[in-house]
C-alpha positions in Angstrom: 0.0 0.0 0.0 1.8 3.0 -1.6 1.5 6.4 0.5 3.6 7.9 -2.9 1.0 7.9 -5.3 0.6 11.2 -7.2 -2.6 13.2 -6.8 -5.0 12.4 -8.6 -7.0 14.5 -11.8 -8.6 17.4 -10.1 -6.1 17.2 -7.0 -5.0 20.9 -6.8 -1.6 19.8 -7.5 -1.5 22.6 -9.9 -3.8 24.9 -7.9 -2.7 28.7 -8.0 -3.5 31.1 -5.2 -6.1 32.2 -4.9 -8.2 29.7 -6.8 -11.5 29.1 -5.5 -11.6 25.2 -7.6 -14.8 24.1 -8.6 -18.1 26.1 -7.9 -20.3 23.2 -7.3 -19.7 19.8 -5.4 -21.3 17.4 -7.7 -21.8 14.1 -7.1 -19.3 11.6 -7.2 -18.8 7.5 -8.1 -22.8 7.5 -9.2 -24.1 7.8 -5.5 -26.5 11.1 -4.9 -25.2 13.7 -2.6 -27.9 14.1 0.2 -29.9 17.1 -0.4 -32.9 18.6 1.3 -34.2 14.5 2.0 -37.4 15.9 0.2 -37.8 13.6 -2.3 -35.1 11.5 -4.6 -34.7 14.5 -7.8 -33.5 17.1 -4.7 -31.2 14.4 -3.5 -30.1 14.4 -7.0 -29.7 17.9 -7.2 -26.0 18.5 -5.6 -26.0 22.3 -3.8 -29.7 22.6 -3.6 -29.8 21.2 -0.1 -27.8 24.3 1.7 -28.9 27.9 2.0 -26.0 30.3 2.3 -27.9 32.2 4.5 -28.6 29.5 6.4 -25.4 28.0 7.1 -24.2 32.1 7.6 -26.3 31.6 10.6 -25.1 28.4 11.6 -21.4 29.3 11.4 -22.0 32.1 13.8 -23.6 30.0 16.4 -20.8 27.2 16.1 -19.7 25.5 19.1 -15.5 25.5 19.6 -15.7 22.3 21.2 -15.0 18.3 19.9 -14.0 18.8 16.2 -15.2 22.5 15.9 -18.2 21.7 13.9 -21.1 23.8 12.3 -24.3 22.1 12.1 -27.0 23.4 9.2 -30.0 22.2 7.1 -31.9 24.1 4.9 -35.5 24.4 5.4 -37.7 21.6 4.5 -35.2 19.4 5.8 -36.1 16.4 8.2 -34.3 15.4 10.9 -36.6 12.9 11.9 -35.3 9.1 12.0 -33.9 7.7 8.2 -36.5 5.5 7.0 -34.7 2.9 4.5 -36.9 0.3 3.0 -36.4 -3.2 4.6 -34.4 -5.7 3.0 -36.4 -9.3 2.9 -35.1 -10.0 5.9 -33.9 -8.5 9.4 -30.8 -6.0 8.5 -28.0 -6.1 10.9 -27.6 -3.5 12.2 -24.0 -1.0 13.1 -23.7 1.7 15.2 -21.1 4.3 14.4 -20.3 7.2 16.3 -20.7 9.9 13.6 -19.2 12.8 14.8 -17.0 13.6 17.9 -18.1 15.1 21.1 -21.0 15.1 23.4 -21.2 18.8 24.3 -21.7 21.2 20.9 -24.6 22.9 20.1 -27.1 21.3 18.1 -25.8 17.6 18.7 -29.0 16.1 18.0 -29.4 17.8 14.9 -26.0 16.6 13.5 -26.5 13.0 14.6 -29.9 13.1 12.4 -28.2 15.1 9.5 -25.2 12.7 9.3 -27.8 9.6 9.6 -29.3 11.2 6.7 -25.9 11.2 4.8 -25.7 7.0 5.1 -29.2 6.6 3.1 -27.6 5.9 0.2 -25.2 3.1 1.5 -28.4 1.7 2.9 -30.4 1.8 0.0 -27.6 -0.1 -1.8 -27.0 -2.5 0.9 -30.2 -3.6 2.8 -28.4 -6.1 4.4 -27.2 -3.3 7.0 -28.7 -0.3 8.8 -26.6 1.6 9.7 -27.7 3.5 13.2 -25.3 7.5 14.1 -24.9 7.6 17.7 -22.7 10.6 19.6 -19.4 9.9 21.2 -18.7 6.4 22.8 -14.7 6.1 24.2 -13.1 3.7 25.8 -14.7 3.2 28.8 -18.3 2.4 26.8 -15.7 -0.3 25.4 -14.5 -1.6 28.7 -18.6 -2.1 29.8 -19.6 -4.0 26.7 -22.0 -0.8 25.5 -19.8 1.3 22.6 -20.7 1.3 19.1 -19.3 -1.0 16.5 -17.4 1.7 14.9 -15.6 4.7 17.1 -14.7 7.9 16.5 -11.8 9.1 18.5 -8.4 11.2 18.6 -7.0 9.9 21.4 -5.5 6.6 20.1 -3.1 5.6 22.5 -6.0 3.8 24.7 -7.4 1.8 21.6 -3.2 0.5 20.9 -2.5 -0.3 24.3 -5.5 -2.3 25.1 -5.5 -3.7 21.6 -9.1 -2.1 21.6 -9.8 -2.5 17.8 -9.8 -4.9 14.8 -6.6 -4.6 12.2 -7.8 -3.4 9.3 -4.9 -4.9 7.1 -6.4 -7.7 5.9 -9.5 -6.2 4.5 -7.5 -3.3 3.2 -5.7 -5.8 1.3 -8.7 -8.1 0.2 -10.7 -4.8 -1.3 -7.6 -3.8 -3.2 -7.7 -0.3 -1.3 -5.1 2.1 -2.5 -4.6 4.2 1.1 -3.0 7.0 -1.5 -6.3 8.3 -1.8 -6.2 9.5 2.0 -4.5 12.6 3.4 -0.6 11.5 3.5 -0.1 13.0 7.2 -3.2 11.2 8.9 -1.8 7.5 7.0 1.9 8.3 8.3 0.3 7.9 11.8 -2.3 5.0 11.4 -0.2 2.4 9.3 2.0 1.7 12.3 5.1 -1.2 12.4 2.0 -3.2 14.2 -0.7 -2.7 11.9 -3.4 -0.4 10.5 -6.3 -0.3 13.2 -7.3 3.2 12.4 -8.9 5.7 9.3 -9.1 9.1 9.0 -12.5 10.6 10.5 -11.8 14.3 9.4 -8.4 15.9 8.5 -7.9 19.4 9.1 -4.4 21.0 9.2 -2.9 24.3 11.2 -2.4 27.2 9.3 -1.8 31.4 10.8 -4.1 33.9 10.9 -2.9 37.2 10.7 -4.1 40.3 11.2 -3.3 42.4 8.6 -4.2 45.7 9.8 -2.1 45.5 12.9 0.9 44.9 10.1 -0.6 48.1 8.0 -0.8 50.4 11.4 2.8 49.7 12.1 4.3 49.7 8.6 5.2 46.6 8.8 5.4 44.3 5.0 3.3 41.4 4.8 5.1 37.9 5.0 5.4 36.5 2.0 4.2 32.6 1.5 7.8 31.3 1.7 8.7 33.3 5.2 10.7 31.2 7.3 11.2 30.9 10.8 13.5 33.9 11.4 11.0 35.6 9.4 8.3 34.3 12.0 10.5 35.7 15.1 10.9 39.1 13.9 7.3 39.7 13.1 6.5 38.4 16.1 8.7 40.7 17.7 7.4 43.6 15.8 3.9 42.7 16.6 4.0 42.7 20.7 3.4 45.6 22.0 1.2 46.8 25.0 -1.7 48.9 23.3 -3.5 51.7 24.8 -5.9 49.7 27.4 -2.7 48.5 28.5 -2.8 44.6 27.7 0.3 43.0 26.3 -0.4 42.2 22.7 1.7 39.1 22.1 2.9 38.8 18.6 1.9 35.0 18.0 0.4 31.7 20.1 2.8 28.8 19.0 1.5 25.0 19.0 3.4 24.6 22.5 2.5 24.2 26.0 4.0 25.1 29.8 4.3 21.9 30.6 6.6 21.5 26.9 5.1 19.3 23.9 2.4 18.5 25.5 0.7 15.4 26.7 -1.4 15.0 23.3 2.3 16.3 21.3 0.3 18.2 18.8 3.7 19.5 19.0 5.9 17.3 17.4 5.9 18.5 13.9 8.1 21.2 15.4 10.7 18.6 16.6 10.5 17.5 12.3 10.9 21.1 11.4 14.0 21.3 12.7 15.6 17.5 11.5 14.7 16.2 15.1 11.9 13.6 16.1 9.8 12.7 19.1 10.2 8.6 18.6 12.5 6.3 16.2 10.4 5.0 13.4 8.7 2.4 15.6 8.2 4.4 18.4 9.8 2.4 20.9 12.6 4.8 21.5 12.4 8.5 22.6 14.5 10.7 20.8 14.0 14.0 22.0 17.7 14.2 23.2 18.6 14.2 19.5 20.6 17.2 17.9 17.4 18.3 16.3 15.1 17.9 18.9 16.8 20.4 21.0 17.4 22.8 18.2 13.4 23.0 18.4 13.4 23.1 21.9 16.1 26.4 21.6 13.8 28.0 19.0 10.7 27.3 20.9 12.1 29.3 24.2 14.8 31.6 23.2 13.6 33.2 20.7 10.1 33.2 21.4 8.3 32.2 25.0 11.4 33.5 27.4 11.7 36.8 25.0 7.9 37.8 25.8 6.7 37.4 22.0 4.8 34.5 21.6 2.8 32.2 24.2 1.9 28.6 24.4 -1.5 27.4 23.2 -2.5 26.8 27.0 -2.0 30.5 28.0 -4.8 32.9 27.0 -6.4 29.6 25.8 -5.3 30.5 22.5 -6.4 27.6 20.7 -10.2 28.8 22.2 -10.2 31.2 19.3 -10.2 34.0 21.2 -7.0 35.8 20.8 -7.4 37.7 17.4 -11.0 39.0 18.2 -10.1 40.3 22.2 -6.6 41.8 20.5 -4.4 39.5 22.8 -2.7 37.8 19.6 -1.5 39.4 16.0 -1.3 35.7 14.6 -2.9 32.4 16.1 -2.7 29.2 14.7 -6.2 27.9 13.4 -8.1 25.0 12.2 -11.2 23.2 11.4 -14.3 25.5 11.2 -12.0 28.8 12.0 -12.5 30.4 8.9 -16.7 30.9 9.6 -15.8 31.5 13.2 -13.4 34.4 12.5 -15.7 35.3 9.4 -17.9 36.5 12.1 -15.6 37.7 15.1 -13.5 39.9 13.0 -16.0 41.9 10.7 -14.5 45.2 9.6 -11.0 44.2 10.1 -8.4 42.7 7.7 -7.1 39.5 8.3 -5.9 36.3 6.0 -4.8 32.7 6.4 -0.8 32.4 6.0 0.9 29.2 5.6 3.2 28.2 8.4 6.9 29.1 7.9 9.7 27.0 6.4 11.9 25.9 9.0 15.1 24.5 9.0 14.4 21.6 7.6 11.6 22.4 5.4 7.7 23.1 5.6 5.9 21.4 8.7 2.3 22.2 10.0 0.1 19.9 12.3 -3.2 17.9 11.0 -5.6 16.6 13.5 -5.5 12.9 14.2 -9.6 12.0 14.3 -10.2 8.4 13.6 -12.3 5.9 13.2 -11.8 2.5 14.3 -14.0 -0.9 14.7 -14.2 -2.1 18.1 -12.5 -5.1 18.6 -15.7 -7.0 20.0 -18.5 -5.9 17.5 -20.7 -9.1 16.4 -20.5 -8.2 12.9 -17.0 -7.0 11.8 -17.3 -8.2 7.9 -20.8 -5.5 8.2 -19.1 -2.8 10.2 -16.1 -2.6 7.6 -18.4 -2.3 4.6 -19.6 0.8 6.2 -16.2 2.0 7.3 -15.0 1.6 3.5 -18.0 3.6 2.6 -17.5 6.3 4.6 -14.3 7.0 3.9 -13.5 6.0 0.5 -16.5 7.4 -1.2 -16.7 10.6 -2.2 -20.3 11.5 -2.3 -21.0 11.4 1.5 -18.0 13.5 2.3 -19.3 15.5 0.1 -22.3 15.6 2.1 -20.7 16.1 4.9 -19.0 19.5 3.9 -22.4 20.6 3.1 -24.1 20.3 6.5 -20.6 20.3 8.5 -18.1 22.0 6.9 -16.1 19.2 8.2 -12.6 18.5 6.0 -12.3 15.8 3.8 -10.2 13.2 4.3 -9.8 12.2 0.5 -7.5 14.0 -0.9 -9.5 14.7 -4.2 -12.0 16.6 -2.5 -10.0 19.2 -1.2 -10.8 22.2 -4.2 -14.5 21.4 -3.1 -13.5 22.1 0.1 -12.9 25.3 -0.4 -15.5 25.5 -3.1 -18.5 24.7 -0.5 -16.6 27.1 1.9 -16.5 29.6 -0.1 -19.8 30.1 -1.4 -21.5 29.5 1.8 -18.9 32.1 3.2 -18.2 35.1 0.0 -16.3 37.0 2.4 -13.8 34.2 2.7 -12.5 34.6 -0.6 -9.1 36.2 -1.0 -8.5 35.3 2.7 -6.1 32.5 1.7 -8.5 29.2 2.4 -6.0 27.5 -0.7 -3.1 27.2 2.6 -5.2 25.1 4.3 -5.8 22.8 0.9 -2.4 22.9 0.1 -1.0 21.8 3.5 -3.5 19.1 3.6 -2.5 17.5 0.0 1.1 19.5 -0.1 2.1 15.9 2.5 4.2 18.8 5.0 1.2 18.5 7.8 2.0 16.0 9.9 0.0 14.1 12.9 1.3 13.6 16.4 4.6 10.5 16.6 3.3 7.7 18.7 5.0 5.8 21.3 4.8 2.4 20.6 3.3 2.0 24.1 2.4 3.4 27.5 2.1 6.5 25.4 -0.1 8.5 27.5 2.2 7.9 30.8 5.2 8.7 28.4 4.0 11.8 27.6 3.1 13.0 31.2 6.7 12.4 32.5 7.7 14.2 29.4 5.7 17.0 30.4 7.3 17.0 34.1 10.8 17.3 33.3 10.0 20.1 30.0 7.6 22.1 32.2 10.6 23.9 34.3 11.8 25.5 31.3 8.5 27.4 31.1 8.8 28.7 34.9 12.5 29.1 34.8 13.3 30.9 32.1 17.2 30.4 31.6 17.3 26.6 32.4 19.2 24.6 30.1 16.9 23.3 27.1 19.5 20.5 26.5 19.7 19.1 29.9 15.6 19.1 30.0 15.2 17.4 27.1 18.2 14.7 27.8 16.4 14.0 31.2 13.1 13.8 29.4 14.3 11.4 27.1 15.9 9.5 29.6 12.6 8.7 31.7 10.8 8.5 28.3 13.0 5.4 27.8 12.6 3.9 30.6 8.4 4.3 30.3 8.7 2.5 27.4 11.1 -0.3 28.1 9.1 -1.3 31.4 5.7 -0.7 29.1 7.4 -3.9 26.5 7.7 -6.3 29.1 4.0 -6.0 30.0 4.9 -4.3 33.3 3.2 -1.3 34.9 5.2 1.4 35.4 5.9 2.5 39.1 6.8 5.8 38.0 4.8 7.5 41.1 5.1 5.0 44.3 4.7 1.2 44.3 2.8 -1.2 47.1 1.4 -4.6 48.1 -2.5 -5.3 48.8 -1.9 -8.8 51.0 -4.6 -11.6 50.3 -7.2 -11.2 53.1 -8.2 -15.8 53.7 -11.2 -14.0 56.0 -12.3 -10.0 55.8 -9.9 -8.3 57.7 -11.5 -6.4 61.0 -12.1 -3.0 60.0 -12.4 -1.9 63.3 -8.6 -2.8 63.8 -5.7 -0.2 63.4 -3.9 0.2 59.8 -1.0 -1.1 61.5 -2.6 -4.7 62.6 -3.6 -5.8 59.4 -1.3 -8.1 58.1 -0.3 -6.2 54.6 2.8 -3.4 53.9 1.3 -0.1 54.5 1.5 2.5 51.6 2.4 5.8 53.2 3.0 8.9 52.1 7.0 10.4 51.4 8.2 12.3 54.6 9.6 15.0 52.1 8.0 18.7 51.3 6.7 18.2 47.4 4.1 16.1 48.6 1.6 19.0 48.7 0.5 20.4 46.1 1.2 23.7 45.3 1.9 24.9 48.7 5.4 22.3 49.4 7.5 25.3 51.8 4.1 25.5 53.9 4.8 22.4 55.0 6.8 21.5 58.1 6.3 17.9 58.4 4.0 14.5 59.2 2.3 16.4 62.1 1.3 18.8 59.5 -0.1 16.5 57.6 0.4 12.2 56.9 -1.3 9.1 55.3 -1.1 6.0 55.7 -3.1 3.5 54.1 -3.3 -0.7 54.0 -5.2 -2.4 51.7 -6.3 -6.0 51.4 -8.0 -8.5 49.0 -10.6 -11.3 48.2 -12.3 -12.2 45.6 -15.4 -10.3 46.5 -14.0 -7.1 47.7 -10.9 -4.4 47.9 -10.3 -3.9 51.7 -9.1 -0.2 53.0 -8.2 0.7 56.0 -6.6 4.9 56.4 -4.8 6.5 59.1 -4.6 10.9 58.6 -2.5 12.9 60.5 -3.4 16.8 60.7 -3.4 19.6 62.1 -6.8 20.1 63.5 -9.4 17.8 65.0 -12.2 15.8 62.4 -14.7 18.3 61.2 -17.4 17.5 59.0 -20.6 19.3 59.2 -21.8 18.3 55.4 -23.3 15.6 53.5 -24.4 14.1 50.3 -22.4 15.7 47.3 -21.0 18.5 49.8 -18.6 16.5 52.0 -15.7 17.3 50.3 -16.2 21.0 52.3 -15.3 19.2 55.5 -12.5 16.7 56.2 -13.2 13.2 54.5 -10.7 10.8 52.7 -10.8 10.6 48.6 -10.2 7.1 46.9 -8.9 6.5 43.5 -8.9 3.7 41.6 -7.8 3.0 38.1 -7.8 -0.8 37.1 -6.6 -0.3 33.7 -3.9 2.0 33.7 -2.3 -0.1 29.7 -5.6 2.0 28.5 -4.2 5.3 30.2 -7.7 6.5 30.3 -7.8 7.7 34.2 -10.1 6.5 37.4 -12.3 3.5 36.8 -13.3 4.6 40.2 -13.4 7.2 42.7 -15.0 7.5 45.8 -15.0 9.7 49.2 -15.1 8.5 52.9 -16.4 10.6 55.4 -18.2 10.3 59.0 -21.0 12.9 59.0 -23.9 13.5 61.5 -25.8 11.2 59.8 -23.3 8.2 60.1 -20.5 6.7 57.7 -21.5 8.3 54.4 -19.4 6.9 51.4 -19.7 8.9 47.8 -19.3 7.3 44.3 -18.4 9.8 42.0 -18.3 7.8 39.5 -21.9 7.3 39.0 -22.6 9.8 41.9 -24.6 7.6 44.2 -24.5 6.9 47.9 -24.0 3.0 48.2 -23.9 1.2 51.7 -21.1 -0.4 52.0 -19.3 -2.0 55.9 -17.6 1.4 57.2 -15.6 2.0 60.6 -14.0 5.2 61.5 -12.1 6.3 64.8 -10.6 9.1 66.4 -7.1 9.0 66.9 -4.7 11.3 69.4 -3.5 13.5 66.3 -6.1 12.8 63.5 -8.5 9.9 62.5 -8.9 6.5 61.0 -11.4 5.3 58.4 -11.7 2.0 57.2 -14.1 0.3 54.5 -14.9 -2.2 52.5 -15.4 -1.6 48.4 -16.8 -4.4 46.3 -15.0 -4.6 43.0 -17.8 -3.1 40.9 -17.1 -0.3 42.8 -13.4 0.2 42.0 -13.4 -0.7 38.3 -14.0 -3.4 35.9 -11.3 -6.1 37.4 -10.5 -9.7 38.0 -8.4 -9.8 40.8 -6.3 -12.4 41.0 -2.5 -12.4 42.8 0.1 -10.6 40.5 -2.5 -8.7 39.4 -1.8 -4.9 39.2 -3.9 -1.2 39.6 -3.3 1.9 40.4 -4.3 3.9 43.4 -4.0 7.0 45.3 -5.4 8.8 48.4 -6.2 12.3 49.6 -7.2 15.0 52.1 -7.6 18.0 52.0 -5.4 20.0 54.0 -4.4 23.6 55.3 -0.8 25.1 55.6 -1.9 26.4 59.6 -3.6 23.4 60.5 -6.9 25.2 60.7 -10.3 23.5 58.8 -9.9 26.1 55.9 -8.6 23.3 53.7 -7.2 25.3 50.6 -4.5 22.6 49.7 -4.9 19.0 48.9 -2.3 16.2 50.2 -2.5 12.7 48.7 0.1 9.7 48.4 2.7 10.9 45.8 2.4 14.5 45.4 0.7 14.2 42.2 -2.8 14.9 40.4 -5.1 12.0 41.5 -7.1 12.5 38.5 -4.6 12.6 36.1 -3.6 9.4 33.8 -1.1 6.8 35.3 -0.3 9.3 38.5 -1.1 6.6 41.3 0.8 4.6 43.0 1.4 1.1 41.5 -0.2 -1.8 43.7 0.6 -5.5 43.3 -2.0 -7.9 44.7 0.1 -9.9 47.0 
């Protein structure tokens, strides 16, 4: 499967600036594009089905959120249920998550529209019904209840768990040439260990910059070809503290604090300058190579620590909010930007720029959307003919871009595109949409680098060691990234063996023959207690404040049976037990917080969490999880310097597990706490010193 293949007719390999490509988005491979779902001649009708008006409307109303989309149908059209004549006998059906995202305006209305868009596959395959559902992720996986095929970004869950079906073999069989997709998104998905993955939606980065700012200060326009010096001293030129007195930064950069990030949307940057984030099969971190630091020296000497740019995560750049409040000259933008900014920056002038050449060449990011089909789907031969037929026929993409706006995946439909864009969106003309389109088919946009495992752990130590150089300017870019790529390696060796990695704290849970007594001390129960470091980064944000275990302590033993996780906590603090709440409010008053992840190879966070308190009312135990209030054998105590809480969990209640000795998950526990021992608890103190709720932060614990 060649990723070389040359564009094909009416790719804009040949595309000049400027040009708006076809006018129309006809139909394609003899299927109708999906019009106004009036009646077959309007389906047959491309263009017919969208108003400009309409989707003018739409655009200004979009939601930011999931894949940025615009949602629009044109009156007259229904959004009821798809009503595809029954074959002769019962279809099978397949769910398939449509779109991405559970919180974006109009959700229900783009679930119906993209239901609509399948009618055709249906009609020519009434063996299948094909049913749109929103967003189902991993943990709909884990409990048996996620569609057949998943939409998703996040793709180091689905490797590490093996969580989908190859898709090799039927690539093979069907004689699909994967040159017709996106080169960037098929550089990341046909992995050393397979293909499990196609592209959802492909949009690249490209700037916007405000062109007036450039005319008010003299200041020439950057030509296409600019390179990265270029970038630095327009950036330069363009910060500047206006008259209300708020810094103007010259540009937001595709960087974070905490360095490339824990999602590395950041990595192209690592390409751009000869370096990488992985060796080829990602089992190797090589951000202490030549090139990696080069990036790493561009990133924050000429940019963040000279006050001229800021990372994504500061001003919440990528929000879209930077150009329109006047905190940003140039952003970096994406997917449904250009009717977002279409509206936000009316009466100004503004255009789409291409990102610079860099040392080693043009480099840009593309989103990494996917779809996949979940490994235990009854009907996997059924669920690829409709994966095939989303994304290897043109006509519903199509589709798509009409009621979406969403970008094509197929490289062919690119000059429709910006066709669809442009028509629903005059004003967008001239503004440079073609950068987008050629940075998309041009091959120089580039998805995040996997690591061949434990990715999402990888990329949180990453993020430890890199973060310093945001909050101390100065620090030595070199040594950072040596030391990053040094725990990086060891992440990933462990993560080949099969072995959890004890990056944050390790422990034993004993085998209980008989419930251990939970009105017994900590101490008594026969099991190695998991305590807390005696050292001053242990709490959170406040570390100097603290002066020792009086201050604050845990100490924490935990047994097991086959029916239950057994937890028995000792707290040290500085003030006696107060807890005057209940229900959903106890975490006001002193309490003890429980988490619980029993599949940290999916790196998808808590399978369970749960707080512990004693309230007027009695023992009071909190699942957050599904926020209920289960009964469940409790004992607490009052000690000479704090207090003791013990319970017992049933397995349900800490995630989807079968426990058995060797067995591994990881866990932490918390108080809250207060620098002068008073109740005003205003810091948080758990096990390790690190975010309870982050991914593959607990403390490692082996049942013994």
């Amino acid at each position: 499967m060649s990723l070389g293949k040359p564009a094909e007719e009416g790719q804009p390999g040949s595309m000049q600036a400027g040009d708006p490509g076809p006018r129309r988005a006809p139909a394609m491979g003899g299927e109708a594009v999906i019009g106004t779902g009036a009646s077959s001649a309007e389906h047959d009708a491309p263009g017919r089905a969208y108003r400009r008006r309409t989707l003018l409307r739409a655009a200004a109303a979009a939601s930011a959120g999931g894949a940025g989309m615009w949602i629009a149908a044109a009156p007259g059209v229904s959004l009821a249920a798809s009503a595809v004549p029954s074959a002769a006998h019962h279809p099978v059906t397949i769910t398939m998550n449509g779109i991405f995202g559970t919180g974006q305006a109009g959700l229900n209305t783009l679930v119906a529209l993209t239901q609509q868009a399948f009618e055709p596959f249906m009609r020519a395959n009434r063996d299948i019904r094909v049913q749109i559902t929103p967003q189902s992720g991993v943990p709909a996986i884990i409990a048996g209840t996620a569609s057949d095929i998943i939409w998703d970004w996040n793709f180091y869950p689905y490797w590490s768990g093996k969580l989908l079906l190859p898709l090799d073999s039927y690539l093979q069989r069907d004689n699909v040439d994967t040159s017709i997709w996106v080169q960037g998104q098929m550089e990341l998905f046909q992995r050393p260990w397979g293909t499990y993955m196609l592209g959802a939606y492909a949009s690249p980065f490209v700037y916007a910059i405000m062109l007036d700012l450039l005319d008010e200060l003299g200041l020439t326009y950057p030509s296409p070809e600019w390179t990265s010096d270029d970038f630095v001293r327009l950036a330069a030129a363009l910060t500047t503290v206006p008259k209300n007195g708020k810094k103007r930064y010259g540009a937001a950069i595709p960087w974070y604090t905490t360095g490339i990030g824990t999602s590395s949307q950041s990595t192209f940057l690592l390409n751009a300058f000869g370096g990488a984030l992985t060796n080829p099969g990602g089992t190797r971190s090589w951000l202490d190579h030549p090139g990696a630091v080069a990036a790493g020296d561009w990133v924050y000497h000429e940019l963040l620590w000279r006050g001229i740019a800021v990372p994504w995560d500061v001003y919440s750049a990528n929000s879209g909010q930077g150009l329109p409040l006047g905190n940003l000259a140039m952003d970096f933008e994406w997917g449904t930007a250009p009717f977002r900014l279409t509206q936000q920056l009316q009466g100004r002038k503004w255009a789409f720029q291409p990102f610079p050449v860099f040392p080693s060449g043009r480099y840009t990011f593309m989103t990494n959307d996917f779809w996949g089909i979940v490994r235990d789907t009854k009907y996997p031969e059924q669920a690829w003919r409709v994966l095939k037929w989303a994304t290897t026929t043109p006509s519903f993409q199509v589709t798509r871009m009409h009621f979406s706006a969403l970008q094509p995946t197929l490289k062919s439909l690119w000059p429709q595109w910006q066709a669809i864009v442009e028509s629903v969106a005059p004003s967008l003309k001239g503004k440079g949409l073609h950068w987008f389109v050629d940075a998309a088919v041009g091959g120089y946009a580039r998805c995040m680098e996997p690591y061949a495992n434990n990715g999402s752990l990888v990329s949180n130590a990453v993020s430890q060691d890199l973060t310093p150089l945001w909050t101390h300017p100065g620090s030595s870019v070199r040594q950072a990234f040596q030391q990053a790529a040094r725990q990086a390696n060891v992440i990933l060796s462990e993560g080949a063996s099969g072995r959890v990695v004890p990056l944050y704290g390790a422990g034993t849970a004993a085998f209980a023959p008989q419930p251990p007594s939970l009105k017994a001390r900590a101490s008594a129960w026969k099991t190695t207690l998991i305590q807390a470091a005696s050292r001053s980064d242990i709490i959170g944000g406040t570390p100097a404040q603290w002066s020792g275990p009086a201050t604050a302590s845990l100490a924490v033993a935990l047994m097991w049976d086959a029916q239950a996780l057994y937890l028995n906590a000792e707290i040290t603090q500085g003030h006696p037990y107060t807890q005057t709440h209940h229900g959903t409010n106890i975490w006001k008053g002193d309490m003890l917080w429980c988490y619980f992840d029993t599949e940290p190879a999916l790196q998808i966070g808590n399978t369970g969490k749960v707080g512990l308190a004693k309230t007027s009312s009695g023992m009071e135990l909190w699942n957050t999880i599904n926020n209920t209030f289960p009964t469940v054998p409790m004992e607490f105590q009052t000690l000479p310097h704090g207090w003791r809480i013990a319970a017992t969990l049933p397995w349900s209640m800490v995630g989807q597990f079968k426990p058995a000795k060797g067995a591994q998950l990881q866990f932490n526990a918390g108080i809250g706490w207060a620098p002068d021992g008073s109740t005003n608890l205003t810091g948080f103190f758990d096990l390790n010193g690190q975010n309870p709720d982050g991914v593959g932060t607990g403390v490692v614990v082996t049942l013994g």
